[in-house]
Amino acid sequence: MKKSRRLFIKQATLAGAGIIASKIGWTAQSYNRIIGSNDRVRVGVVGFSDRHRNTHIPCFMNHYKELNFDLVAVSDIWSKRREEGAAVWKEKMQHDIITCRNNEEMYDKKLVDAVFISTADFQHALHAIEAVKAGCDAYVEKPFAETMEDNRAALKTIRAAQRIVQIGSQRRSGANYQAAESFIKSGKFGPITMVELTWNVNQPGRWRRPSLVPQLKEEDTDWKRFLLNRPFESFDPRKYLEFRLFWPYSSGLPGQWMSHQIDTVHWFSGLQHPRSVVANGGVYMWKDGRKNWDTITAVFDYGPEDDLTSGFQVTFSARMHNGDEHPAEIYYSNGGELNLITNKVSPAGGLTKKFADEMNMQPNLLPEVNLSQAEQVITSANTGGDPLTLNHIRNWMECVRSRKQPNAPVDAGYSHSIATIMTNAAVHTGLKASFDTKTQEVMVGGKVFKY
């Protein structure tokens, strides 16, 4: 660790001149987590899920040698997936993988420096808390949290721990999304007046595991540990494996898909949450016992809390039937649109000279602008090593070494979770949901939303 010590002294000297602090945000506490340039970063898996198998693995394999990372342990409470995970990773890494029956076992043995977290939706925030308390950095899949109680606890713990936590909102690592954010924040786009978000697929098996459900036996897993802080109920393999279909284990469409798209609204606008949300929909197509809707339209009001005359509307619409698998994100101003399907800024729909003259106004049409390096969004369940996630995981790995904040820090997860929880509150009550900034609670009908 001599090299790490020399590096710290050098950085500390520069910090005294005001050069380095803004770039890497070091403190005396963060020095304790410096990983030397010759030290291998030991990574563990929290939940050997389909997402981890299909996407995290190929992305990690693209970068681990260059950045000197190693995958050493798999934690999963189901023996089948625990053993599968160890076998898959042993083949990839060409060395034995330590299996752990639960996260405590992995952390108590101090086996890892960082972890991938891709467990059930409602578990993400709680597993992130466990990881940072154990001194680990974490890549945490979205949605970050499905209740405000979990959301607040995770934000507080992660901020205090000063660990490198990347939320799996991979759009933030796409060059085209970064160009869009820069263009909007430059002022060239003008005030946002409307955002249309859509995500439609026709994938009958999405979120279903009919062949796997009969293989899960209660004696082969830890059902109480799976439930964490959710109300106790009898063992149900569908809720364990098909959790995205059932509240309170997942909000379904808001948490899974909307969380990605609404994150760009927060990122581009600088606003942290909606002022209000209403929603309508239902289970119209897939009558398979699911509780979470297969069709939804949610309408959001965004803008400053202290100026209700200023702001814009956002709509999110999604269906799991008759879908073309091309998620759309279109931002509108009075001068035109920024379209993240075509990755172009254009004057389409903008105020023309003809209509401006009628009102004695100046036309404000946007120029034609191509957003750089379009990164295609993959809508299939198996995204593989898609470019957005590939960039995002690399960004996290680089930040584990540099101690810089990653592209999607915990605050981004906290914000998208407010929006998804507000949407879920509107879904379950039929009322308009709002957010109390003082208490940091989602409100419906004058009451705090509880599951």
XYZ file of C-alpha atoms in Angstrom:
451
model
C 0.000 0.000 0.000
C 3.011 2.310 -0.179
C 1.917 3.472 -3.607
C -1.524 4.356 -2.235
C 0.114 6.347 0.556
C 2.311 8.269 -1.905
C -0.735 8.939 -4.074
C -2.689 10.257 -1.100
C 0.116 12.631 -0.108
C 0.348 13.933 -3.667
C -3.425 14.448 -3.903
C -3.546 16.075 -0.471
C -0.884 18.580 -1.566
C -2.906 19.480 -4.645
C -6.045 19.739 -2.538
C -4.323 22.354 -0.401
C -4.010 24.455 -3.546
C -7.708 23.982 -4.300
C -7.000 21.839 -7.363
C -8.203 18.352 -6.607
C -11.133 18.589 -4.193
C -13.708 19.530 -6.801
C -12.641 16.670 -9.035
C -12.644 13.724 -6.677
C -14.281 14.933 -3.485
C -11.836 13.278 -1.111
C -12.057 13.585 2.646
C -10.043 12.059 5.449
C -12.758 9.408 5.726
C -12.659 8.518 2.043
C -8.893 7.925 2.297
C -9.726 4.775 4.210
C -11.328 3.353 1.065
C -8.516 4.092 -1.400
C -7.665 1.029 -3.422
C -4.074 1.009 -4.575
C -3.350 0.914 -8.287
C -1.948 -2.603 -7.945
C -4.728 -3.892 -5.702
C -7.393 -6.088 -7.210
C -10.991 -5.037 -6.465
C -12.886 -8.061 -5.159
C -16.500 -8.099 -6.319
C -19.444 -10.084 -4.997
C -22.887 -10.827 -6.378
C -25.983 -10.059 -4.305
C -28.696 -12.073 -6.034
C -27.807 -14.215 -9.058
C -30.740 -12.922 -11.103
C -31.542 -13.000 -14.800
C -30.486 -9.349 -15.008
C -27.117 -10.194 -13.510
C -26.594 -13.275 -15.648
C -27.644 -11.675 -18.940
C -26.319 -8.139 -18.589
C -23.954 -7.526 -15.677
C -21.717 -10.455 -16.592
C -20.961 -9.499 -20.233
C -20.455 -5.859 -19.240
C -18.104 -6.757 -16.387
C -16.146 -9.146 -18.599
C -15.437 -6.335 -21.042
C -13.614 -4.261 -18.435
C -12.426 -6.350 -15.499
C -8.904 -7.145 -16.757
C -8.074 -3.591 -17.747
C -9.355 -2.183 -14.433
C -8.015 -5.080 -12.318
C -11.296 -6.342 -10.877
C -12.100 -9.888 -9.843
C -15.389 -11.683 -9.134
C -14.936 -13.790 -6.024
C -18.273 -14.532 -4.305
C -21.966 -15.164 -4.956
C -24.647 -14.585 -2.315
C -28.131 -15.944 -2.983
C -30.667 -17.340 -0.540
C -31.930 -19.919 -3.074
C -29.522 -22.851 -3.289
C -30.227 -23.432 -7.006
C -29.243 -19.927 -8.064
C -26.364 -19.803 -5.623
C -24.842 -22.917 -7.164
C -25.597 -21.801 -10.709
C -23.993 -18.428 -10.038
C -20.827 -19.991 -8.684
C -20.586 -22.348 -11.669
C -21.116 -19.607 -14.248
C -18.607 -17.280 -12.636
C -16.044 -20.053 -12.130
C -16.106 -20.700 -15.865
C -15.734 -16.985 -16.579
C -12.987 -16.210 -14.062
C -11.176 -19.563 -14.159
C -10.993 -19.863 -10.382
C -13.232 -21.062 -7.558
C -16.072 -18.824 -6.406
C -17.102 -18.643 -2.753
C -20.821 -19.279 -2.213
C -22.687 -17.533 0.582
C -26.141 -18.461 1.864
C -26.926 -14.824 2.595
C -25.380 -11.369 2.514
C -24.339 -11.374 6.163
C -22.223 -14.429 5.546
C -20.440 -12.695 2.681
C -19.907 -9.434 4.536
C -18.921 -11.005 7.867
C -16.128 -12.897 6.117
C -14.954 -9.609 4.522
C -14.720 -11.306 1.146
C -15.532 -8.344 -1.100
C -14.844 -4.664 -1.725
C -17.796 -4.052 -4.036
C -21.042 -5.770 -5.051
C -23.605 -6.024 -7.817
C -27.136 -5.813 -6.384
C -29.893 -7.165 -8.632
C -32.419 -8.688 -6.264
C -36.204 -8.146 -6.134
C -37.320 -4.542 -6.675
C -38.375 -3.919 -3.064
C -35.029 -5.222 -1.778
C -32.652 -2.913 -3.658
C -32.500 -0.062 -1.149
C -32.279 -2.412 1.838
C -29.502 -4.456 0.256
C -27.664 -1.237 -0.604
C -27.800 -0.255 3.065
C -26.294 -3.622 4.035
C -23.524 -3.229 1.464
C -22.325 0.240 2.456
C -22.541 -0.592 6.156
C -20.176 -3.464 5.389
C -17.761 -0.993 3.775
C -18.568 -1.953 0.183
C -19.217 0.057 -2.956
C -22.271 -1.050 -4.927
C -23.897 -1.131 -8.344
C -27.615 -1.106 -7.467
C -30.306 -1.926 -9.993
C -33.400 0.225 -10.321
C -35.948 0.959 -9.022
C -33.911 2.119 -6.072
C -36.771 2.003 -3.557
C -40.480 1.185 -3.564
C -41.407 2.946 -0.283
C -40.329 6.312 1.078
C -39.284 4.687 4.358
C -36.723 2.546 2.515
C -35.810 5.433 0.218
C -34.997 7.844 3.057
C -33.087 5.228 5.053
C -30.920 4.272 2.091
C -30.166 7.868 1.115
C -29.097 8.747 4.668
C -26.953 5.648 5.115
C -25.203 5.891 1.747
C -24.457 9.595 2.111
C -22.961 9.000 5.548
C -20.919 6.005 4.374
C -19.347 7.878 1.433
C -19.243 4.762 -0.684
C -19.383 4.678 -4.464
C -22.945 3.717 -5.324
C -24.116 3.666 -8.924
C -27.858 3.392 -9.554
C -28.703 1.300 -12.620
C -30.123 4.256 -14.584
C -27.881 3.590 -17.565
C -29.233 6.395 -19.763
C -26.945 8.696 -17.769
C -23.961 6.992 -19.405
C -25.246 7.384 -22.976
C -23.510 9.996 -25.141
C -26.800 11.012 -26.787
C -28.517 11.503 -23.415
C -25.546 13.489 -22.145
C -25.725 15.670 -25.273
C -29.467 16.173 -24.725
C -28.912 17.213 -21.114
C -26.219 19.670 -22.174
C -28.397 21.182 -24.902
C -31.406 21.689 -22.613
C -29.367 23.116 -19.744
C -27.530 25.485 -22.107
C -30.783 27.421 -22.525
C -30.858 26.867 -26.294
C -33.923 24.630 -26.029
C -36.007 27.136 -24.092
C -38.335 26.239 -21.210
C -39.637 22.672 -21.313
C -43.414 22.743 -21.856
C -44.222 19.036 -22.191
C -42.537 15.614 -22.094
C -44.040 12.467 -23.619
C -42.697 9.138 -22.385
C -43.926 5.835 -23.837
C -42.776 2.223 -23.478
C -44.847 -0.461 -25.222
C -43.951 -4.113 -25.787
C -45.790 -7.277 -26.792
C -43.937 -9.906 -24.795
C -46.357 -12.438 -23.218
C -43.613 -14.006 -21.117
C -42.240 -10.758 -19.740
C -41.745 -11.057 -15.982
C -43.187 -14.598 -15.989
C -41.163 -17.676 -14.956
C -43.638 -20.581 -15.486
C -40.947 -23.238 -15.945
C -38.924 -22.047 -12.958
C -41.713 -21.535 -10.406
C -42.289 -25.305 -9.802
C -38.566 -25.741 -9.098
C -38.569 -23.378 -6.119
C -39.209 -25.188 -2.843
C -39.513 -23.390 0.485
C -36.898 -25.638 2.099
C -34.333 -24.577 -0.521
C -34.510 -20.879 0.269
C -35.105 -18.448 3.148
C -38.602 -17.021 2.715
C -38.468 -14.823 5.823
C -35.198 -13.321 4.696
C -36.699 -12.723 1.251
C -39.589 -10.732 2.788
C -37.237 -8.411 4.714
C -39.509 -5.631 6.044
C -42.624 -6.529 4.043
C -45.656 -7.928 5.925
C -45.413 -11.646 6.533
C -47.416 -13.980 4.309
C -47.174 -17.662 3.471
C -44.531 -18.861 1.041
C -45.469 -18.140 -2.589
C -42.983 -19.104 -5.315
C -44.700 -16.826 -7.844
C -44.195 -13.766 -5.659
C -40.577 -14.811 -5.116
C -39.750 -15.355 -8.804
C -42.386 -13.205 -10.531
C -42.222 -10.362 -8.012
C -42.643 -7.690 -10.709
C -46.285 -8.739 -11.042
C -47.173 -8.286 -7.371
C -47.307 -5.336 -4.975
C -45.756 -4.786 -2.369
C -42.763 -6.568 -3.927
C -42.730 -4.333 -6.999
C -44.758 -1.484 -8.472
C -44.457 -3.122 -11.897
C -44.465 -0.741 -14.855
C -43.623 2.438 -12.861
C -40.664 0.904 -11.050
C -39.353 -1.215 -13.893
C -39.684 1.079 -16.912
C -40.877 4.516 -15.895
C -38.005 4.835 -13.426
C -35.578 4.920 -16.376
C -37.457 7.553 -18.347
C -38.561 9.803 -15.475
C -34.920 9.924 -14.368
C -34.072 11.827 -17.546
C -36.756 14.406 -16.667
C -35.090 15.049 -13.314
C -31.628 15.069 -14.886
C -32.473 17.419 -17.761
C -34.703 19.805 -15.794
C -32.847 19.898 -12.485
C -36.118 19.195 -10.644
C -36.025 16.462 -8.014
C -39.601 15.188 -8.114
C -43.095 15.886 -9.510
C -45.500 18.245 -7.807
C -48.377 15.813 -8.410
C -49.318 12.583 -10.213
C -52.566 10.972 -11.356
C -52.805 7.559 -13.026
C -55.258 5.241 -14.728
C -55.046 1.746 -16.184
C -55.580 -1.881 -15.294
C -54.922 -5.512 -16.114
C -56.568 -5.553 -19.534
C -54.733 -8.345 -21.344
C -52.805 -10.790 -19.162
C -55.301 -12.467 -16.823
C -52.658 -14.628 -15.143
C -53.215 -13.689 -11.516
C -50.978 -10.628 -11.568
C -51.908 -7.629 -9.446
C -49.727 -4.964 -11.068
C -51.275 -3.356 -14.151
C -50.301 -4.378 -17.684
C -51.436 -0.968 -19.016
C -50.919 2.469 -17.484
C -51.069 6.170 -18.253
C -49.693 8.532 -15.627
C -49.768 12.321 -15.829
C -47.307 14.455 -13.869
C -47.087 18.131 -13.017
C -43.500 19.359 -12.697
C -42.216 22.755 -11.665
C -40.949 24.815 -8.732
C -42.852 24.334 -5.494
C -42.968 28.084 -4.831
C -44.288 29.071 -8.264
C -47.286 27.066 -9.468
C -47.604 29.283 -12.560
C -44.353 27.868 -13.899
C -43.727 24.294 -14.976
C -44.604 21.599 -17.497
C -46.527 18.367 -17.902
C -45.100 14.858 -18.310
C -47.057 11.838 -19.501
C -45.925 8.230 -19.151
C -47.810 5.571 -21.058
C -46.912 1.879 -21.162
C -48.583 -1.351 -22.191
C -47.448 -4.945 -22.313
C -49.473 -5.799 -25.422
C -49.496 -4.519 -29.008
C -46.138 -2.821 -28.565
C -43.412 -1.975 -31.063
C -40.559 -2.157 -28.517
C -39.319 1.374 -29.278
C -39.439 3.436 -26.070
C -40.029 7.111 -26.797
C -38.824 10.181 -24.950
C -39.794 13.466 -26.596
C -39.182 16.856 -24.977
C -41.140 19.864 -26.244
C -40.542 23.581 -26.007
C -42.407 26.330 -27.833
C -39.562 26.335 -30.356
C -39.620 22.663 -31.329
C -38.744 19.260 -29.937
C -35.861 17.138 -28.686
C -36.549 13.579 -29.770
C -34.580 10.745 -28.186
C -35.937 8.218 -30.697
C -34.394 9.995 -33.679
C -31.732 11.658 -31.482
C -32.434 14.995 -33.122
C -33.417 18.472 -32.064
C -35.776 20.040 -34.621
C -38.185 22.981 -35.029
C -41.123 20.551 -35.388
C -44.236 22.132 -33.876
C -42.394 25.312 -32.946
C -43.829 28.813 -33.142
C -43.539 29.913 -36.783
C -43.307 33.468 -38.104
C -46.850 33.291 -39.449
C -48.429 32.681 -36.066
C -45.913 34.804 -34.180
C -46.815 37.831 -36.317
C -50.491 37.436 -35.404
C -49.570 37.901 -31.739
C -46.833 40.462 -32.374
C -44.246 37.996 -31.080
C -40.824 36.855 -32.212
C -40.685 33.343 -33.746
C -38.435 31.032 -31.754
C -37.878 27.961 -33.939
C -35.109 25.608 -32.836
C -32.225 24.730 -35.150
C -31.721 21.244 -36.569
C -29.214 19.520 -34.264
C -28.008 15.904 -34.237
C -27.299 14.504 -30.774
C -23.956 12.735 -30.716
C -23.449 8.959 -30.843
C -26.945 7.549 -30.544
C -27.130 4.753 -27.947
C -29.985 2.353 -28.700
C -32.280 1.427 -25.818
C -32.844 -2.333 -25.603
C -36.366 -3.355 -24.534
C -36.022 -7.122 -24.399
C -35.695 -8.828 -21.022
C -32.251 -10.076 -22.084
C -30.383 -6.882 -22.927
C -26.977 -8.547 -23.066
C -24.014 -6.198 -22.917
C -25.958 -3.287 -24.407
C -23.967 -0.070 -24.987
C -25.735 1.979 -22.304
C -25.194 -0.581 -19.538
C -21.691 -1.359 -20.783
C -20.774 2.322 -20.383
C -22.588 2.559 -17.061
C -20.865 -0.403 -15.427
C -17.500 0.804 -16.656
C -18.209 4.235 -15.184
C -18.958 2.602 -11.829
C -15.790 0.496 -11.944
C -13.674 3.537 -12.798
C -15.252 5.499 -9.943
C -14.572 2.688 -7.469
C -10.898 3.356 -8.217
C -10.933 7.151 -8.570
C -13.507 7.770 -5.761
C -15.299 10.254 -8.026
C -19.082 10.327 -7.969
C -20.549 8.079 -10.703
C -22.964 9.192 -13.421
C -26.037 8.027 -11.456
C -25.328 8.633 -7.743
C -27.701 7.761 -4.930
C -29.501 11.126 -5.206
C -30.666 10.140 -8.698
C -32.135 6.925 -7.311
C -33.806 8.803 -4.476
C -35.472 11.190 -6.937
C -36.735 8.592 -9.401
C -38.096 6.606 -6.468
C -40.178 9.570 -5.301
C -41.782 9.694 -8.752
C -42.435 5.949 -8.913
C -43.839 5.830 -5.372
C -46.115 8.786 -6.154
C -47.318 6.964 -9.267
C -47.904 3.768 -7.321
C -49.837 5.740 -4.703
C -52.098 7.157 -7.430
C -52.539 3.649 -8.894
C -53.569 2.061 -5.595
C -55.833 4.831 -4.313
C -57.265 6.397 -7.456
C -56.348 9.791 -5.987
C -53.931 12.528 -6.976
C -50.594 11.970 -5.247
C -48.383 14.823 -4.058
C -45.097 15.128 -2.195
C -44.489 16.819 1.135
C -41.002 18.278 0.876
C -40.764 18.913 4.633
C -41.544 15.372 5.739
C -40.317 13.732 2.517
C -43.520 11.712 2.345
C -45.812 10.822 -0.549
C -49.329 12.056 0.232
C -52.757 10.946 -1.049
C -56.079 12.244 0.271
C -54.280 14.173 2.990
C -52.625 11.014 4.327
C -49.183 9.437 4.026
C -49.230 6.624 1.444
C -48.519 3.281 3.065
C -48.451 -0.172 1.532
